[in-house]
Amino acid sequence: MGDNKDAKLRADAQRNRERILEVALMELTHSADVPLSAIAKKAGVGQGTFYRNFPSREALVLEVYRYEVQQVSDAASHLLETRAPDRALREWMDRLAQYAMAKAGLADAMRQATSSCGSLAGLGYGQVLSAVELLLRANEEAGTIRPGVTPDDFVLAIAGLWQIDPHGDWQSRAGRLMDLVMDGLRVGAPGR
Protein backbone atom coordinates (compact mmCIF):
# COMPACT_ATOMS: atom_id res chain seq x y z
CA MET A 1 0.00 0.00 0.00
CA GLY A 2 2.82 2.39 0.96
CA ASP A 3 4.64 1.81 -2.34
CA ASN A 4 1.58 2.84 -4.32
CA LYS A 5 1.21 6.05 -2.28
CA ASP A 6 4.92 6.83 -2.68
CA ALA A 7 4.68 6.28 -6.45
CA LYS A 8 1.66 8.63 -6.61
CA LEU A 9 3.55 11.27 -4.58
CA ARG A 10 6.57 10.93 -6.89
CA ALA A 11 4.33 11.25 -9.97
CA ASP A 12 2.65 14.36 -8.51
CA ALA A 13 6.04 15.87 -7.65
CA GLN A 14 7.29 15.19 -11.19
CA ARG A 15 4.15 16.77 -12.68
CA ASN A 16 4.58 19.85 -10.44
CA ARG A 17 8.20 20.15 -11.50
CA GLU A 18 7.36 19.88 -15.22
CA ARG A 19 4.50 22.38 -14.85
CA ILE A 20 6.86 24.85 -13.15
CA LEU A 21 9.43 24.38 -15.94
CA GLU A 22 6.84 24.84 -18.73
CA VAL A 23 5.44 28.01 -17.12
CA ALA A 24 8.95 29.30 -16.37
CA LEU A 25 10.01 28.76 -20.00
CA MET A 26 7.09 30.87 -21.26
CA GLU A 27 7.42 33.57 -18.59
CA LEU A 28 11.22 33.92 -18.70
CA THR A 29 11.15 34.00 -22.50
CA HIS A 30 8.89 37.06 -22.30
CA SER A 31 10.73 38.72 -19.42
CA ALA A 32 14.00 37.75 -17.78
CA ASP A 33 12.95 39.66 -14.64
CA VAL A 34 9.61 37.92 -13.99
CA PRO A 35 9.24 37.36 -10.24
CA LEU A 36 9.59 33.75 -9.14
CA SER A 37 6.40 34.12 -7.11
CA ALA A 38 4.50 34.87 -10.35
CA ILE A 39 5.86 31.69 -11.94
CA ALA A 40 4.87 29.62 -8.87
CA LYS A 41 1.37 31.13 -8.90
CA LYS A 42 0.84 30.50 -12.63
CA ALA A 43 2.11 26.93 -12.23
CA GLY A 44 -0.40 26.43 -9.41
CA VAL A 45 2.17 25.44 -6.78
CA GLY A 46 2.93 26.89 -3.37
CA GLN A 47 6.13 28.79 -2.57
CA GLY A 48 7.41 25.84 -0.50
CA THR A 49 7.02 23.39 -3.40
CA PHE A 50 8.59 25.90 -5.76
CA TYR A 51 11.68 26.58 -3.64
CA ARG A 52 12.12 22.90 -2.78
CA ASN A 53 12.51 22.27 -6.53
CA PHE A 54 14.35 25.47 -7.41
CA PRO A 55 16.14 27.13 -4.49
CA SER A 56 17.31 30.09 -6.61
CA ARG A 57 16.60 31.97 -9.83
CA GLU A 58 19.85 30.57 -11.29
CA ALA A 59 18.80 27.00 -10.49
CA LEU A 60 15.45 27.58 -12.21
CA VAL A 61 16.91 29.22 -15.33
CA LEU A 62 19.52 26.51 -15.86
CA GLU A 63 16.95 23.75 -15.30
CA VAL A 64 14.48 25.38 -17.74
CA TYR A 65 17.25 25.43 -20.32
CA ARG A 66 18.19 21.80 -19.67
CA TYR A 67 14.53 20.76 -19.77
CA GLU A 68 14.00 22.43 -23.14
CA VAL A 69 17.16 20.82 -24.55
CA GLN A 70 15.89 17.44 -23.33
CA GLN A 71 12.49 18.01 -25.01
CA VAL A 72 14.17 18.93 -28.30
CA SER A 73 16.52 15.93 -28.12
CA ASP A 74 13.76 13.46 -27.21
CA ALA A 75 11.56 14.74 -30.05
CA ALA A 76 13.95 13.24 -32.65
CA SER A 77 13.30 9.61 -31.72
CA HIS A 78 9.56 10.21 -31.14
CA LEU A 79 9.21 11.74 -34.62
CA LEU A 80 11.17 8.89 -36.24
CA GLU A 81 8.80 6.37 -34.64
CA THR A 82 5.72 8.00 -36.19
CA ARG A 83 6.86 9.61 -39.44
CA ALA A 84 8.93 8.98 -42.56
CA PRO A 85 12.57 9.98 -41.91
CA ASP A 86 12.53 13.11 -44.10
CA ARG A 87 9.23 14.30 -42.55
CA ALA A 88 10.65 13.60 -39.07
CA LEU A 89 13.79 15.61 -39.87
CA ARG A 90 11.82 18.59 -41.24
CA GLU A 91 9.39 18.62 -38.27
CA TRP A 92 12.30 18.34 -35.86
CA MET A 93 13.89 21.34 -37.56
CA ASP A 94 10.73 23.32 -36.69
CA ARG A 95 11.03 22.11 -33.10
CA LEU A 96 14.66 23.23 -33.08
CA ALA A 97 13.59 26.67 -34.36
CA GLN A 98 11.09 26.97 -31.48
CA TYR A 99 13.91 26.06 -29.11
CA ALA A 100 16.21 28.66 -30.70
CA MET A 101 13.61 31.39 -30.27
CA ALA A 102 12.87 30.37 -26.68
CA LYS A 103 16.60 30.30 -26.00
CA ALA A 104 16.99 33.77 -27.50
CA GLY A 105 14.20 34.93 -25.18
CA LEU A 106 15.89 33.16 -22.29
CA ALA A 107 19.26 34.67 -23.18
CA ASP A 108 18.88 37.62 -20.78
CA ALA A 109 17.90 35.31 -17.95
CA MET A 110 20.77 32.98 -18.90
CA ARG A 111 23.25 35.87 -18.90
CA GLN A 112 22.07 36.82 -15.42
CA ALA A 113 22.38 33.21 -14.24
CA THR A 114 25.65 32.19 -15.88
CA SER A 115 28.41 33.82 -17.87
CA SER A 116 28.86 30.91 -20.30
CA CYS A 117 26.16 30.69 -22.95
CA GLY A 118 26.87 30.65 -26.65
CA SER A 119 24.36 30.05 -29.44
CA LEU A 120 24.00 26.27 -29.42
CA ALA A 121 27.25 25.68 -27.58
CA GLY A 122 27.58 24.90 -23.90
CA LEU A 123 24.80 23.19 -21.99
CA GLY A 124 23.05 20.45 -23.91
CA TYR A 125 25.03 20.77 -27.14
CA GLY A 126 25.93 17.07 -27.10
CA GLN A 127 22.29 16.04 -26.67
CA VAL A 128 21.16 18.14 -29.61
CA LEU A 129 24.02 16.81 -31.78
CA SER A 130 22.99 13.24 -30.89
CA ALA A 131 19.43 14.00 -32.05
CA VAL A 132 20.78 15.48 -35.31
CA GLU A 133 22.94 12.40 -35.84
CA LEU A 134 19.98 10.06 -35.25
CA LEU A 135 17.82 11.93 -37.78
CA LEU A 136 20.57 12.25 -40.41
CA ARG A 137 21.44 8.54 -40.14
CA ALA A 138 17.78 7.51 -40.56
CA ASN A 139 17.47 9.74 -43.62
CA GLU A 140 20.71 8.54 -45.16
CA GLU A 141 19.59 4.91 -44.71
CA ALA A 142 16.22 5.75 -46.29
CA GLY A 143 17.94 7.49 -49.22
CA THR A 144 16.05 10.75 -48.56
CA ILE A 145 19.11 13.00 -48.12
CA ARG A 146 22.51 13.16 -49.81
CA PRO A 147 25.01 10.71 -48.27
CA GLY A 148 27.79 11.87 -45.95
CA VAL A 149 26.13 14.85 -44.23
CA THR A 150 27.62 15.21 -40.73
CA PRO A 151 25.96 16.78 -37.67
CA ASP A 152 28.54 19.59 -37.90
CA ASP A 153 27.50 20.23 -41.54
CA PHE A 154 23.88 20.43 -40.40
CA VAL A 155 24.64 22.83 -37.52
CA LEU A 156 26.59 25.11 -39.89
CA ALA A 157 23.76 25.00 -42.45
CA ILE A 158 21.17 26.13 -39.90
CA ALA A 159 23.42 28.74 -38.25
CA GLY A 160 21.18 31.51 -39.62
CA LEU A 161 18.55 30.41 -37.13
CA TRP A 162 20.49 32.18 -34.37
CA GLN A 163 20.33 35.47 -36.31
CA ILE A 164 16.52 35.60 -36.46
CA ASP A 165 14.82 38.13 -34.17
CA PRO A 166 12.62 36.17 -31.75
CA HIS A 167 10.37 39.23 -31.35
CA GLY A 168 9.64 39.52 -35.09
CA ASP A 169 7.91 37.16 -37.51
CA TRP A 170 10.31 34.37 -36.62
CA GLN A 171 8.02 31.44 -37.56
CA SER A 172 7.84 32.23 -41.27
CA ARG A 173 11.51 33.28 -41.45
CA ALA A 174 12.68 30.12 -39.66
CA GLY A 175 10.32 28.02 -41.81
CA ARG A 176 11.80 29.43 -45.03
CA LEU A 177 15.35 28.84 -43.78
CA MET A 178 14.56 25.25 -42.77
CA ASP A 179 12.89 24.57 -46.13
CA LEU A 180 16.04 25.83 -47.90
CA VAL A 181 18.25 23.60 -45.75
CA MET A 182 15.95 20.62 -46.30
CA ASP A 183 15.97 21.22 -50.08
CA GLY A 184 19.78 21.31 -49.96
CA LEU A 185 19.94 18.07 -48.00
CA ARG A 186 17.73 16.33 -50.58
CA VAL A 187 19.90 17.25 -53.60
CA GLY A 188 21.90 14.17 -54.59
CA ALA A 189 19.84 11.79 -52.44
CA PRO A 190 19.84 8.30 -54.00
CA GLY A 191 16.08 7.91 -53.55
CA ARG A 192 15.23 11.03 -55.60
mmCIF file of C-alpha atoms in Angstrom:
data_model
loop_
_atom_site.group_PDB
_atom_site.id
_atom_site.type_symbol
_atom_site.label_atom_id
_atom_site.label_comp_id
_atom_site.label_asym_id
_atom_site.label_seq_id
_atom_site.Cartn_x
_atom_site.Cartn_y
_atom_site.Cartn_z
ATOM 1 C CA MET A 1 0.000 0.000 0.000
ATOM 2 C CA GLY A 2 2.818 2.387 0.959
ATOM 3 C CA ASP A 3 4.645 1.807 -2.341
ATOM 4 C CA ASN A 4 1.582 2.844 -4.315
ATOM 5 C CA LYS A 5 1.208 6.049 -2.281
ATOM 6 C CA ASP A 6 4.925 6.826 -2.683
ATOM 7 C CA ALA A 7 4.678 6.278 -6.447
ATOM 8 C CA LYS A 8 1.665 8.629 -6.609
ATOM 9 C CA LEU A 9 3.549 11.270 -4.584
ATOM 10 C CA ARG A 10 6.565 10.935 -6.887
ATOM 11 C CA ALA A 11 4.329 11.250 -9.971
ATOM 12 C CA ASP A 12 2.648 14.358 -8.505
ATOM 13 C CA ALA A 13 6.041 15.874 -7.646
ATOM 14 C CA GLN A 14 7.292 15.189 -11.187
ATOM 15 C CA ARG A 15 4.146 16.770 -12.680
ATOM 16 C CA ASN A 16 4.579 19.847 -10.442
ATOM 17 C CA ARG A 17 8.201 20.152 -11.498
ATOM 18 C CA GLU A 18 7.359 19.877 -15.216
ATOM 19 C CA ARG A 19 4.505 22.379 -14.854
ATOM 20 C CA ILE A 20 6.860 24.853 -13.149
ATOM 21 C CA LEU A 21 9.428 24.376 -15.945
ATOM 22 C CA GLU A 22 6.835 24.840 -18.725
ATOM 23 C CA VAL A 23 5.440 28.012 -17.118
ATOM 24 C CA ALA A 24 8.952 29.305 -16.374
ATOM 25 C CA LEU A 25 10.008 28.763 -20.004
ATOM 26 C CA MET A 26 7.095 30.874 -21.255
ATOM 27 C CA GLU A 27 7.425 33.574 -18.593
ATOM 28 C CA LEU A 28 11.222 33.919 -18.703
ATOM 29 C CA THR A 29 11.148 33.998 -22.503
ATOM 30 C CA HIS A 30 8.885 37.062 -22.298
ATOM 31 C CA SER A 31 10.726 38.724 -19.421
ATOM 32 C CA ALA A 32 13.999 37.752 -17.778
ATOM 33 C CA ASP A 33 12.948 39.657 -14.636
ATOM 34 C CA VAL A 34 9.609 37.922 -13.994
ATOM 35 C CA PRO A 35 9.238 37.365 -10.235
ATOM 36 C CA LEU A 36 9.595 33.746 -9.141
ATOM 37 C CA SER A 37 6.396 34.125 -7.111
ATOM 38 C CA ALA A 38 4.497 34.872 -10.351
ATOM 39 C CA ILE A 39 5.863 31.687 -11.940
ATOM 40 C CA ALA A 40 4.875 29.617 -8.873
ATOM 41 C CA LYS A 41 1.366 31.131 -8.899
ATOM 42 C CA LYS A 42 0.838 30.502 -12.632
ATOM 43 C CA ALA A 43 2.111 26.932 -12.228
ATOM 44 C CA GLY A 44 -0.405 26.429 -9.408
ATOM 45 C CA VAL A 45 2.172 25.442 -6.780
ATOM 46 C CA GLY A 46 2.934 26.887 -3.365
ATOM 47 C CA GLN A 47 6.126 28.786 -2.572
ATOM 48 C CA GLY A 48 7.409 25.837 -0.501
ATOM 49 C CA THR A 49 7.025 23.394 -3.402
ATOM 50 C CA PHE A 50 8.592 25.905 -5.762
ATOM 51 C CA TYR A 51 11.677 26.584 -3.638
ATOM 52 C CA ARG A 52 12.116 22.905 -2.783
ATOM 53 C CA ASN A 53 12.515 22.273 -6.526
ATOM 54 C CA PHE A 54 14.347 25.470 -7.411
ATOM 55 C CA PRO A 55 16.135 27.129 -4.487
ATOM 56 C CA SER A 56 17.310 30.090 -6.608
ATOM 57 C CA ARG A 57 16.596 31.965 -9.830
ATOM 58 C CA GLU A 58 19.851 30.568 -11.286
ATOM 59 C CA ALA A 59 18.802 26.998 -10.492
ATOM 60 C CA LEU A 60 15.448 27.578 -12.214
ATOM 61 C CA VAL A 61 16.906 29.224 -15.334
ATOM 62 C CA LEU A 62 19.519 26.506 -15.856
ATOM 63 C CA GLU A 63 16.950 23.753 -15.304
ATOM 64 C CA VAL A 64 14.482 25.384 -17.738
ATOM 65 C CA TYR A 65 17.251 25.432 -20.315
ATOM 66 C CA ARG A 66 18.188 21.802 -19.667
ATOM 67 C CA TYR A 67 14.527 20.755 -19.768
ATOM 68 C CA GLU A 68 14.000 22.433 -23.136
ATOM 69 C CA VAL A 69 17.161 20.822 -24.550
ATOM 70 C CA GLN A 70 15.887 17.439 -23.326
ATOM 71 C CA GLN A 71 12.492 18.007 -25.005
ATOM 72 C CA VAL A 72 14.170 18.926 -28.303
ATOM 73 C CA SER A 73 16.519 15.934 -28.125
ATOM 74 C CA ASP A 74 13.759 13.461 -27.212
ATOM 75 C CA ALA A 75 11.558 14.743 -30.055
ATOM 76 C CA ALA A 76 13.949 13.241 -32.648
ATOM 77 C CA SER A 77 13.304 9.608 -31.723
ATOM 78 C CA HIS A 78 9.561 10.207 -31.142
ATOM 79 C CA LEU A 79 9.209 11.738 -34.618
ATOM 80 C CA LEU A 80 11.166 8.889 -36.238
ATOM 81 C CA GLU A 81 8.798 6.366 -34.636
ATOM 82 C CA THR A 82 5.715 8.004 -36.190
ATOM 83 C CA ARG A 83 6.859 9.609 -39.444
ATOM 84 C CA ALA A 84 8.927 8.980 -42.563
ATOM 85 C CA PRO A 85 12.572 9.982 -41.913
ATOM 86 C CA ASP A 86 12.526 13.115 -44.095
ATOM 87 C CA ARG A 87 9.230 14.298 -42.545
ATOM 88 C CA ALA A 88 10.648 13.600 -39.072
ATOM 89 C CA LEU A 89 13.787 15.612 -39.870
ATOM 90 C CA ARG A 90 11.824 18.586 -41.239
ATOM 91 C CA GLU A 91 9.393 18.617 -38.268
ATOM 92 C CA TRP A 92 12.298 18.336 -35.861
ATOM 93 C CA MET A 93 13.892 21.344 -37.557
ATOM 94 C CA ASP A 94 10.726 23.318 -36.688
ATOM 95 C CA ARG A 95 11.026 22.113 -33.096
ATOM 96 C CA LEU A 96 14.665 23.233 -33.084
ATOM 97 C CA ALA A 97 13.587 26.672 -34.359
ATOM 98 C CA GLN A 98 11.090 26.971 -31.477
ATOM 99 C CA TYR A 99 13.913 26.062 -29.111
ATOM 100 C CA ALA A 100 16.213 28.658 -30.704
ATOM 101 C CA MET A 101 13.606 31.390 -30.272
ATOM 102 C CA ALA A 102 12.870 30.366 -26.677
ATOM 103 C CA LYS A 103 16.603 30.295 -26.001
ATOM 104 C CA ALA A 104 16.990 33.770 -27.498
ATOM 105 C CA GLY A 105 14.203 34.931 -25.181
ATOM 106 C CA LEU A 106 15.886 33.158 -22.288
ATOM 107 C CA ALA A 107 19.260 34.666 -23.181
ATOM 108 C CA ASP A 108 18.882 37.617 -20.783
ATOM 109 C CA ALA A 109 17.901 35.307 -17.955
ATOM 110 C CA MET A 110 20.767 32.976 -18.904
ATOM 111 C CA ARG A 111 23.248 35.866 -18.899
ATOM 112 C CA GLN A 112 22.067 36.818 -15.422
ATOM 113 C CA ALA A 113 22.382 33.209 -14.242
ATOM 114 C CA THR A 114 25.646 32.194 -15.884
ATOM 115 C CA SER A 115 28.407 33.816 -17.872
ATOM 116 C CA SER A 116 28.864 30.910 -20.301
ATOM 117 C CA CYS A 117 26.158 30.694 -22.945
ATOM 118 C CA GLY A 118 26.872 30.646 -26.649
ATOM 119 C CA SER A 119 24.355 30.048 -29.436
ATOM 120 C CA LEU A 120 24.003 26.267 -29.425
ATOM 121 C CA ALA A 121 27.252 25.682 -27.578
ATOM 122 C CA GLY A 122 27.576 24.896 -23.903
ATOM 123 C CA LEU A 123 24.801 23.195 -21.993
ATOM 124 C CA GLY A 124 23.053 20.454 -23.909
ATOM 125 C CA TYR A 125 25.032 20.773 -27.145
ATOM 126 C CA GLY A 126 25.931 17.073 -27.100
ATOM 127 C CA GLN A 127 22.295 16.037 -26.665
ATOM 128 C CA VAL A 128 21.163 18.136 -29.611
ATOM 129 C CA LEU A 129 24.020 16.805 -31.779
ATOM 130 C CA SER A 130 22.986 13.237 -30.891
ATOM 131 C CA ALA A 131 19.433 14.002 -32.046
ATOM 132 C CA VAL A 132 20.783 15.478 -35.306
ATOM 133 C CA GLU A 133 22.943 12.398 -35.836
ATOM 134 C CA LEU A 134 19.978 10.061 -35.251
ATOM 135 C CA LEU A 135 17.819 11.926 -37.783
ATOM 136 C CA LEU A 136 20.575 12.252 -40.409
ATOM 137 C CA ARG A 137 21.441 8.540 -40.139
ATOM 138 C CA ALA A 138 17.784 7.507 -40.558
ATOM 139 C CA ASN A 139 17.465 9.744 -43.621
ATOM 140 C CA GLU A 140 20.709 8.544 -45.164
ATOM 141 C CA GLU A 141 19.593 4.913 -44.714
ATOM 142 C CA ALA A 142 16.223 5.746 -46.291
ATOM 143 C CA GLY A 143 17.940 7.494 -49.224
ATOM 144 C CA THR A 144 16.047 10.748 -48.555
ATOM 145 C CA ILE A 145 19.106 13.001 -48.124
ATOM 146 C CA ARG A 146 22.515 13.157 -49.808
ATOM 147 C CA PRO A 147 25.010 10.711 -48.266
ATOM 148 C CA GLY A 148 27.786 11.869 -45.949
ATOM 149 C CA VAL A 149 26.127 14.854 -44.231
ATOM 150 C CA THR A 150 27.617 15.209 -40.732
ATOM 151 C CA PRO A 151 25.964 16.775 -37.672
ATOM 152 C CA ASP A 152 28.538 19.589 -37.902
ATOM 153 C CA ASP A 153 27.498 20.230 -41.539
ATOM 154 C CA PHE A 154 23.884 20.432 -40.401
ATOM 155 C CA VAL A 155 24.640 22.832 -37.520
ATOM 156 C CA LEU A 156 26.591 25.108 -39.885
ATOM 157 C CA ALA A 157 23.761 25.001 -42.445
ATOM 158 C CA ILE A 158 21.171 26.129 -39.902
ATOM 159 C CA ALA A 159 23.419 28.741 -38.251
ATOM 160 C CA GLY A 160 21.181 31.507 -39.621
ATOM 161 C CA LEU A 161 18.549 30.409 -37.125
ATOM 162 C CA TRP A 162 20.491 32.176 -34.371
ATOM 163 C CA GLN A 163 20.326 35.469 -36.312
ATOM 164 C CA ILE A 164 16.520 35.604 -36.460
ATOM 165 C CA ASP A 165 14.823 38.133 -34.171
ATOM 166 C CA PRO A 166 12.622 36.166 -31.746
ATOM 167 C CA HIS A 167 10.374 39.226 -31.350
ATOM 168 C CA GLY A 168 9.640 39.523 -35.089
ATOM 169 C CA ASP A 169 7.909 37.157 -37.509
ATOM 170 C CA TRP A 170 10.313 34.368 -36.621
ATOM 171 C CA GLN A 171 8.017 31.437 -37.555
ATOM 172 C CA SER A 172 7.844 32.226 -41.269
ATOM 173 C CA ARG A 173 11.510 33.284 -41.448
ATOM 174 C CA ALA A 174 12.677 30.119 -39.664
ATOM 175 C CA GLY A 175 10.319 28.020 -41.806
ATOM 176 C CA ARG A 176 11.802 29.427 -45.030
ATOM 177 C CA LEU A 177 15.350 28.843 -43.784
ATOM 178 C CA MET A 178 14.558 25.255 -42.767
ATOM 179 C CA ASP A 179 12.892 24.567 -46.133
ATOM 180 C CA LEU A 180 16.040 25.826 -47.905
ATOM 181 C CA VAL A 181 18.252 23.605 -45.749
ATOM 182 C CA MET A 182 15.951 20.618 -46.301
ATOM 183 C CA ASP A 183 15.969 21.224 -50.085
ATOM 184 C CA GLY A 184 19.783 21.314 -49.965
ATOM 185 C CA LEU A 185 19.943 18.075 -48.003
ATOM 186 C CA ARG A 186 17.728 16.329 -50.578
ATOM 187 C CA VAL A 187 19.897 17.246 -53.598
ATOM 188 C CA GLY A 188 21.897 14.173 -54.589
ATOM 189 C CA ALA A 189 19.838 11.787 -52.438
ATOM 190 C CA PRO A 190 19.838 8.296 -54.003
ATOM 191 C CA GLY A 191 16.080 7.915 -53.549
ATOM 192 C CA ARG A 192 15.227 11.028 -55.599
#
